[in-house]
Amino acid sequence: MELLKIDCLGKSLRLEGSLAGWQQLFWDNTLVSQKAASVENGGLKVHEFELTQQRSQLASDTGETQVLEHKIQVRLETDVVWQPFRFDYRLLVDEEVIAQGTRTEKDIERQVPEIPVTNPQKISFVGLASLGFKLLKSAKVIKVVLAGASVAAYSWLFSFQFALALIACLVFHEYGHIRAMKYFGMKTKGIYLIPFMGGLALSDEKINTRWQDVVISIMGPTFGLLMSVGSLIAYHLTDNIFFAGLAAFNALLNLFNLLPILPLDGGHILKSISFSMNSIMGLIACVIGAAFGVYISYTLGFALLGFLLLIGSLEIVFEWRTRHQSHLLPLDRYGQIFSTIWYLVTVAALVGIIWHLAGTGDDMLSLPLHILRS
């Protein structure tokens, strides 16, 4: 990740680093110093390099112009703490301090890396669809066409009224992602509805921290939870079965989005939490938590939920060793705890709504619970 980019002698001085401990210093996009990966991935590091400056001088005895070379000593002193993130730096030129300061997670969140981050994407229908719609996103009419296609597709499967309700659920969910992106100052491209696949909230900008990944991912299901709660309140006030069905199926939709399977929202959330745990104890805690979740799911009779939770957790555990290769700044201890609680409370609330409505005895309202127990 890009730790620092400042001006040095009229050129850009950029420091790249990672949780693995390595650092590379570039002056005018030329590598001038580097530190290898080490167990001590933080703390004080000093980068030193030498620049040559040519000066023209008129010789007093001959009257000819001479080109003299002047050596400039540059030293960058850095002190980095990863969790919670704090980066202190001091730049010296010929032993004179010309720049110094401190950077925090807020600075990392809002920076635009000089070298764009490219993440390798696994081939999937969702990924291919996302790529295709990104190519077409400049035409606003595409959104209308896709929305119409989605309404037609869901009306064919269910009914026109249910199709509109499902579209409303998808839009409200994706709007949660949009609000989170805007909170971090990211430019958004709107919401695209994909028939039989859900929706996408698109942005051209890349995230820089695990906290951004968690908030953007979980805000969709959080908005979905708010919609289910609102529908549940409307049902109890009006006794209209439509609102009960909307609350139940919307809760099921958002609950599946919270499964720890990539590219679902839950996969991004739990991956960011577990990948921010640097010690082996963090991995053990993650495994124990996943095992407890599977046990609770099967104890409550949620066979499908338990199975998918197991598969998704194993995928994240197997990728845990690659966490240091990521450009994303990890969550600090507070962020890990807060994100975990936010995730668990959201899941519990969605399950509670499904369970509550299944207890009414209505066959349609019991369907989401039967799906979880299948």
Short mmCIF file of C-alpha atoms in Angstrom, two decimals:
data_model
loop_
_atom_site.label_atom_id
_atom_site.label_comp_id
_atom_site.label_asym_id
_atom_site.label_seq_id
_atom_site.Cartn_x
_atom_site.Cartn_y
_atom_site.Cartn_z
CA MET A 1 0.00 0.00 0.00
CA GLU A 2 1.07 3.61 -0.46
CA LEU A 3 2.25 4.88 2.93
CA LEU A 4 3.52 8.30 1.87
CA LYS A 5 3.75 10.61 -1.14
CA ILE A 6 5.38 14.01 -0.71
CA ASP A 7 7.49 16.45 -2.71
CA CYS A 8 11.25 16.13 -2.50
CA LEU A 9 13.47 18.50 -4.51
CA GLY A 10 10.72 19.11 -7.04
CA LYS A 11 9.99 15.43 -7.62
CA SER A 12 7.56 12.94 -6.07
CA LEU A 13 8.90 10.86 -3.19
CA ARG A 14 6.68 7.79 -2.65
CA LEU A 15 6.94 5.07 -0.02
CA GLU A 16 5.21 1.73 -0.57
CA GLY A 17 4.94 -0.84 2.21
CA SER A 18 3.05 -3.88 3.44
CA LEU A 19 2.17 -5.76 6.60
CA ALA A 20 4.86 -8.28 5.68
CA GLY A 21 7.43 -5.63 6.63
CA TRP A 22 8.89 -4.71 3.26
CA GLN A 23 9.18 -1.09 2.16
CA GLN A 24 10.18 0.47 -1.16
CA LEU A 25 11.05 4.13 -1.62
CA PHE A 26 10.68 5.76 -5.04
CA TRP A 27 11.97 9.19 -6.08
CA ASP A 28 10.57 10.34 -9.42
CA ASN A 29 9.23 6.75 -9.89
CA THR A 30 12.77 5.37 -9.56
CA LEU A 31 13.51 2.85 -6.79
CA VAL A 32 16.12 4.44 -4.52
CA SER A 33 15.85 2.37 -1.32
CA GLN A 34 14.12 -0.74 -0.04
CA LYS A 35 13.75 -2.83 3.09
CA ALA A 36 13.12 -6.57 2.99
CA ALA A 37 10.21 -8.29 4.71
CA SER A 38 10.83 -9.18 8.34
CA VAL A 39 9.08 -10.38 11.47
CA GLU A 40 9.36 -6.82 12.82
CA ASN A 41 6.99 -5.33 10.28
CA GLY A 42 6.66 -2.01 12.10
CA GLY A 43 8.79 0.38 14.07
CA LEU A 44 11.57 2.73 13.00
CA LYS A 45 13.07 2.39 9.52
CA VAL A 46 15.55 4.70 7.83
CA HIS A 47 15.90 5.07 4.07
CA GLU A 48 18.99 6.83 2.70
CA PHE A 49 19.96 7.61 -0.86
CA GLU A 50 22.19 10.04 -2.74
CA LEU A 51 21.31 12.40 -5.57
CA THR A 52 23.71 14.12 -7.92
CA GLN A 53 23.07 17.74 -8.87
CA GLN A 54 25.03 19.35 -11.68
CA ARG A 55 25.98 23.01 -11.47
CA SER A 56 27.57 25.26 -14.06
CA GLN A 57 30.39 27.51 -12.84
CA LEU A 58 32.55 30.00 -14.69
CA ALA A 59 36.28 29.38 -14.09
CA SER A 60 37.99 32.64 -13.07
CA ASP A 61 41.37 31.74 -14.56
CA THR A 62 40.35 30.36 -17.95
CA GLY A 63 36.93 31.97 -18.40
CA GLU A 64 35.47 28.61 -19.42
CA THR A 65 32.26 27.15 -18.04
CA GLN A 66 32.78 24.10 -15.85
CA VAL A 67 30.15 21.56 -14.87
CA LEU A 68 30.47 20.58 -11.24
CA GLU A 69 28.68 17.70 -9.54
CA HIS A 70 27.19 18.22 -6.10
CA LYS A 71 26.17 15.23 -3.97
CA ILE A 72 22.89 15.58 -2.05
CA GLN A 73 22.23 13.24 0.88
CA VAL A 74 18.56 12.37 1.41
CA ARG A 75 17.26 10.50 4.43
CA LEU A 76 13.67 9.47 5.19
CA GLU A 77 12.97 8.34 8.75
CA THR A 78 9.70 6.46 9.28
CA ASP A 79 7.97 4.93 12.27
CA VAL A 80 4.89 2.83 11.52
CA VAL A 81 2.39 1.20 13.87
CA TRP A 82 -0.13 -0.95 12.02
CA GLN A 83 -2.88 -1.45 14.62
CA PRO A 84 -4.13 1.15 15.28
CA PHE A 85 -2.43 2.68 12.25
CA ARG A 86 -0.08 5.60 12.78
CA PHE A 87 2.71 6.64 10.43
CA ASP A 88 5.28 9.26 11.50
CA TYR A 89 7.88 10.50 9.06
CA ARG A 90 10.71 12.98 8.79
CA LEU A 91 12.52 13.92 5.56
CA LEU A 92 16.04 15.37 5.73
CA VAL A 93 18.13 16.77 2.88
CA ASP A 94 21.80 17.31 3.77
CA GLU A 95 20.83 16.92 7.46
CA GLU A 96 18.22 19.66 7.20
CA VAL A 97 14.60 18.74 7.97
CA ILE A 98 12.42 19.78 5.03
CA ALA A 99 9.23 17.81 5.82
CA GLN A 100 7.72 15.89 8.70
CA GLY A 101 4.28 14.81 9.84
CA THR A 102 1.90 12.04 10.86
CA ARG A 103 -0.59 10.00 8.84
CA THR A 104 -3.56 8.05 10.22
CA GLU A 105 -6.16 5.66 8.84
CA LYS A 106 -8.29 8.62 7.71
CA ASP A 107 -5.45 9.77 5.43
CA ILE A 108 -5.11 6.28 3.93
CA GLU A 109 -8.87 6.05 3.31
CA ARG A 110 -8.99 9.22 1.24
CA GLN A 111 -5.78 8.88 -0.75
CA VAL A 112 -5.69 7.99 -4.44
CA PRO A 113 -2.67 5.70 -5.03
CA GLU A 114 -0.30 6.84 -7.76
CA ILE A 115 -0.21 3.27 -9.05
CA PRO A 116 -3.82 1.99 -9.37
CA VAL A 117 -4.53 -1.17 -7.42
CA THR A 118 -5.48 -4.15 -9.58
CA ASN A 119 -7.01 -7.13 -7.82
CA PRO A 120 -7.08 -10.47 -9.68
CA GLN A 121 -10.70 -11.52 -10.07
CA LYS A 122 -11.93 -15.09 -10.09
CA ILE A 123 -14.02 -15.94 -13.11
CA SER A 124 -17.67 -15.98 -12.10
CA PHE A 125 -21.03 -15.08 -13.56
CA VAL A 126 -21.29 -12.19 -11.11
CA GLY A 127 -17.83 -10.93 -12.10
CA LEU A 128 -18.54 -11.19 -15.81
CA ALA A 129 -21.86 -9.46 -15.35
CA SER A 130 -20.21 -6.70 -13.34
CA LEU A 131 -17.59 -6.19 -16.05
CA GLY A 132 -20.21 -6.06 -18.75
CA PHE A 133 -22.31 -3.51 -16.93
CA LYS A 134 -19.29 -1.39 -16.10
CA LEU A 135 -18.65 -1.11 -19.83
CA LEU A 136 -22.22 0.06 -20.34
CA LYS A 137 -22.63 2.23 -17.26
CA SER A 138 -22.18 5.48 -19.17
CA ALA A 139 -25.61 5.00 -20.76
CA LYS A 140 -28.30 5.77 -18.19
CA VAL A 141 -30.89 4.01 -20.32
CA ILE A 142 -29.20 0.72 -19.42
CA LYS A 143 -30.41 1.11 -15.82
CA VAL A 144 -34.00 1.49 -17.01
CA VAL A 145 -33.71 -1.48 -19.37
CA LEU A 146 -32.26 -3.72 -16.65
CA ALA A 147 -34.87 -2.61 -14.13
CA GLY A 148 -37.63 -3.40 -16.62
CA ALA A 149 -36.09 -6.78 -17.40
CA SER A 150 -35.89 -7.58 -13.69
CA VAL A 151 -39.54 -6.66 -13.11
CA ALA A 152 -40.57 -8.81 -16.08
CA ALA A 153 -38.46 -11.76 -14.94
CA TYR A 154 -39.72 -11.74 -11.36
CA SER A 155 -43.31 -11.14 -12.49
CA TRP A 156 -43.04 -14.26 -14.66
CA LEU A 157 -41.83 -16.30 -11.68
CA PHE A 158 -44.14 -14.82 -9.03
CA SER A 159 -46.53 -11.91 -9.56
CA PHE A 160 -46.27 -8.29 -10.63
CA GLN A 161 -46.90 -7.03 -7.08
CA PHE A 162 -44.29 -9.36 -5.60
CA ALA A 163 -41.83 -8.40 -8.35
CA LEU A 164 -42.16 -4.71 -7.44
CA ALA A 165 -41.69 -5.53 -3.76
CA LEU A 166 -38.58 -7.60 -4.51
CA ILE A 167 -37.13 -4.81 -6.66
CA ALA A 168 -37.75 -2.38 -3.79
CA CYS A 169 -35.85 -4.72 -1.44
CA LEU A 170 -32.90 -4.97 -3.84
CA VAL A 171 -32.75 -1.22 -4.45
CA PHE A 172 -32.91 -0.41 -0.73
CA HIS A 173 -30.15 -2.95 -0.04
CA GLU A 174 -27.88 -1.55 -2.76
CA TYR A 175 -28.65 2.01 -1.64
CA GLY A 176 -27.03 1.09 1.69
CA HIS A 177 -23.82 0.32 -0.19
CA ILE A 178 -24.10 3.61 -2.10
CA ARG A 179 -24.52 5.63 1.10
CA ALA A 180 -21.43 4.00 2.59
CA MET A 181 -19.37 4.73 -0.53
CA LYS A 182 -20.41 8.38 -0.46
CA TYR A 183 -19.52 8.55 3.24
CA PHE A 184 -15.94 7.68 2.31
CA GLY A 185 -15.94 10.25 -0.48
CA MET A 186 -16.09 7.72 -3.30
CA LYS A 187 -17.73 8.55 -6.60
CA THR A 188 -20.58 6.15 -7.37
CA LYS A 189 -22.08 5.04 -10.67
CA GLY A 190 -25.48 4.08 -9.35
CA ILE A 191 -27.40 0.84 -8.93
CA TYR A 192 -27.81 -1.82 -11.60
CA LEU A 193 -30.47 -4.51 -11.28
CA ILE A 194 -29.58 -7.86 -12.84
CA PRO A 195 -32.43 -10.30 -13.58
CA PHE A 196 -32.22 -13.45 -11.40
CA MET A 197 -28.91 -12.26 -9.88
CA GLY A 198 -29.86 -9.31 -7.67
CA GLY A 199 -28.21 -5.93 -7.95
CA LEU A 200 -24.87 -4.12 -8.04
CA ALA A 201 -23.76 -0.81 -6.56
CA LEU A 202 -20.84 0.36 -8.67
CA SER A 203 -17.93 2.72 -8.11
CA ASP A 204 -14.78 3.31 -10.15
CA GLU A 205 -12.70 4.03 -7.06
CA LYS A 206 -10.78 1.44 -5.03
CA ILE A 207 -10.91 1.08 -1.27
CA ASN A 208 -7.73 1.42 0.78
CA THR A 209 -8.66 -0.03 4.19
CA ARG A 210 -10.39 -3.06 5.67
CA TRP A 211 -12.70 -0.70 7.57
CA GLN A 212 -14.00 0.70 4.28
CA ASP A 213 -14.58 -2.85 3.04
CA VAL A 214 -16.55 -3.77 6.18
CA VAL A 215 -18.71 -0.64 6.26
CA ILE A 216 -19.52 -0.66 2.54
CA SER A 217 -20.32 -4.38 2.63
CA ILE A 218 -22.44 -4.43 5.79
CA MET A 219 -24.44 -1.29 5.08
CA GLY A 220 -26.43 -3.14 2.39
CA PRO A 221 -27.75 -5.80 4.80
CA THR A 222 -28.17 -3.13 7.50
CA PHE A 223 -30.46 -1.10 5.24
CA GLY A 224 -32.21 -4.36 4.37
CA LEU A 225 -32.74 -5.02 8.08
CA LEU A 226 -34.24 -1.55 8.52
CA MET A 227 -36.63 -2.25 5.67
CA SER A 228 -37.71 -5.56 7.24
CA VAL A 229 -38.22 -3.89 10.62
CA GLY A 230 -40.30 -1.16 8.99
CA SER A 231 -42.38 -3.74 7.12
CA LEU A 232 -42.85 -5.75 10.32
CA ILE A 233 -44.11 -2.66 12.15
CA ALA A 234 -46.46 -1.89 9.24
CA TYR A 235 -47.80 -5.48 9.41
CA HIS A 236 -48.61 -5.24 13.11
CA LEU A 237 -50.26 -1.83 12.62
CA THR A 238 -52.35 -2.75 9.58
CA ASP A 239 -52.58 -6.56 9.84
CA ASN A 240 -51.86 -6.62 6.08
CA ILE A 241 -50.21 -9.93 5.18
CA PHE A 242 -48.33 -8.23 2.30
CA PHE A 243 -46.07 -6.36 4.74
CA ALA A 244 -45.39 -9.57 6.66
CA GLY A 245 -44.33 -11.35 3.48
CA LEU A 246 -42.15 -8.42 2.50
CA ALA A 247 -40.45 -8.43 5.93
CA ALA A 248 -39.84 -12.19 5.86
CA PHE A 249 -38.50 -12.56 2.33
CA ASN A 250 -36.43 -9.39 2.56
CA ALA A 251 -34.87 -10.74 5.78
CA LEU A 252 -34.06 -14.02 4.01
CA LEU A 253 -32.52 -12.17 1.05
CA ASN A 254 -30.24 -10.10 3.29
CA LEU A 255 -29.37 -13.06 5.51
CA PHE A 256 -28.01 -14.97 2.53
CA ASN A 257 -26.02 -11.88 1.56
CA LEU A 258 -24.30 -12.13 4.96
CA LEU A 259 -23.03 -15.67 4.38
CA PRO A 260 -19.20 -15.75 4.53
CA ILE A 261 -18.88 -16.65 0.87
CA LEU A 262 -17.20 -14.38 -1.67
CA PRO A 263 -18.35 -12.30 -3.45
CA LEU A 264 -21.29 -11.95 -1.03
CA ASP A 265 -21.26 -9.14 1.53
CA GLY A 266 -20.64 -11.55 4.41
CA GLY A 267 -17.55 -12.91 2.67
CA HIS A 268 -16.03 -9.42 2.47
CA ILE A 269 -16.92 -8.65 6.10
CA LEU A 270 -15.52 -11.81 7.70
CA LYS A 271 -12.49 -11.79 5.41
CA SER A 272 -11.62 -8.25 6.50
CA ILE A 273 -12.06 -9.16 10.17
CA SER A 274 -10.06 -12.40 10.05
CA PHE A 275 -7.33 -11.01 7.77
CA SER A 276 -6.76 -8.16 10.24
CA MET A 277 -5.73 -10.66 12.94
CA ASN A 278 -1.95 -10.88 12.74
CA SER A 279 -1.26 -13.59 15.31
CA ILE A 280 -2.04 -17.30 15.10
CA MET A 281 -4.37 -16.74 18.05
CA GLY A 282 -6.47 -14.55 15.81
CA LEU A 283 -6.84 -17.39 13.31
CA ILE A 284 -7.70 -19.83 16.12
CA ALA A 285 -10.36 -17.41 17.40
CA CYS A 286 -11.78 -17.14 13.88
CA VAL A 287 -11.95 -20.94 13.52
CA ILE A 288 -13.59 -21.34 16.93
CA GLY A 289 -16.13 -18.64 16.09
CA ALA A 290 -16.96 -20.30 12.75
CA ALA A 291 -17.29 -23.72 14.40
CA PHE A 292 -19.62 -22.24 17.04
CA GLY A 293 -21.73 -20.62 14.31
CA VAL A 294 -22.04 -23.95 12.47
CA TYR A 295 -22.95 -25.73 15.72
CA ILE A 296 -25.65 -23.17 16.58
CA SER A 297 -27.06 -23.35 13.04
CA TYR A 298 -27.43 -27.13 13.16
CA THR A 299 -28.75 -27.01 16.73
CA LEU A 300 -31.52 -24.64 15.65
CA GLY A 301 -32.24 -26.82 12.64
CA PHE A 302 -30.79 -24.41 10.06
CA ALA A 303 -29.03 -27.12 8.05
CA LEU A 304 -28.58 -25.05 4.87
CA LEU A 305 -27.29 -22.03 6.78
CA GLY A 306 -24.83 -24.19 8.75
CA PHE A 307 -23.52 -25.90 5.61
CA LEU A 308 -22.94 -22.65 3.73
CA LEU A 309 -21.34 -21.10 6.82
CA LEU A 310 -18.92 -24.04 7.01
CA ILE A 311 -17.95 -23.82 3.33
CA GLY A 312 -17.49 -20.05 3.43
CA SER A 313 -15.44 -20.13 6.65
CA LEU A 314 -13.09 -22.78 5.25
CA GLU A 315 -12.51 -20.63 2.15
CA ILE A 316 -11.51 -17.66 4.31
CA VAL A 317 -9.26 -19.79 6.57
CA PHE A 318 -7.41 -21.23 3.56
CA GLU A 319 -6.71 -17.72 2.24
CA TRP A 320 -5.59 -16.37 5.64
CA ARG A 321 -1.87 -16.76 4.86
CA THR A 322 -2.15 -14.32 1.98
CA ARG A 323 -3.40 -11.46 4.18
CA HIS A 324 0.00 -9.69 4.20
CA GLN A 325 -0.04 -9.45 0.41
CA SER A 326 -3.11 -7.20 0.46
CA HIS A 327 -2.88 -3.44 -0.08
CA LEU A 328 -5.69 -2.88 2.42
CA LEU A 329 -4.89 -1.36 5.81
CA PRO A 330 -6.07 -3.83 8.50
CA LEU A 331 -8.65 -3.19 11.19
CA ASP A 332 -7.35 -2.32 14.65
CA ARG A 333 -8.55 -4.29 17.69
CA TYR A 334 -11.50 -1.95 18.24
CA GLY A 335 -12.48 -2.21 14.58
CA GLN A 336 -12.35 -6.02 14.70
CA ILE A 337 -14.58 -6.21 17.80
CA PHE A 338 -17.03 -3.56 16.57
CA SER A 339 -17.32 -5.17 13.11
CA THR A 340 -17.88 -8.62 14.62
CA ILE A 341 -20.63 -7.35 16.93
CA TRP A 342 -22.27 -5.39 14.08
CA TYR A 343 -22.22 -8.51 11.88
CA LEU A 344 -23.59 -10.87 14.57
CA VAL A 345 -26.33 -8.46 15.67
CA THR A 346 -27.47 -7.99 12.06
CA VAL A 347 -27.55 -11.76 11.45
CA ALA A 348 -29.40 -12.40 14.72
CA ALA A 349 -31.98 -9.68 13.98
CA LEU A 350 -32.69 -11.05 10.49
CA VAL A 351 -33.06 -14.61 11.83
CA GLY A 352 -35.31 -13.28 14.60
CA ILE A 353 -37.65 -11.63 12.08
CA ILE A 354 -37.88 -14.84 10.03
CA TRP A 355 -38.51 -16.92 13.16
CA HIS A 356 -41.11 -14.48 14.51
CA LEU A 357 -43.16 -14.42 11.30
CA ALA A 358 -42.93 -18.19 10.88
CA GLY A 359 -44.66 -18.47 14.26
CA THR A 360 -47.83 -16.88 12.86
CA GLY A 361 -48.79 -20.23 11.33
CA ASP A 362 -49.13 -18.84 7.81
CA ASP A 363 -47.61 -21.24 5.24
CA MET A 364 -46.17 -18.45 3.08
CA LEU A 365 -44.56 -16.71 6.05
CA SER A 366 -43.09 -20.04 7.21
CA LEU A 367 -41.38 -20.62 3.84
CA PRO A 368 -38.16 -18.64 4.65
CA LEU A 369 -37.68 -20.72 7.82
CA HIS A 370 -38.27 -23.96 5.89
CA ILE A 371 -35.63 -22.85 3.36
CA LEU A 372 -33.08 -22.36 6.15
CA ARG A 373 -33.90 -25.80 7.52
CA SER A 374 -33.72 -27.55 4.17
#
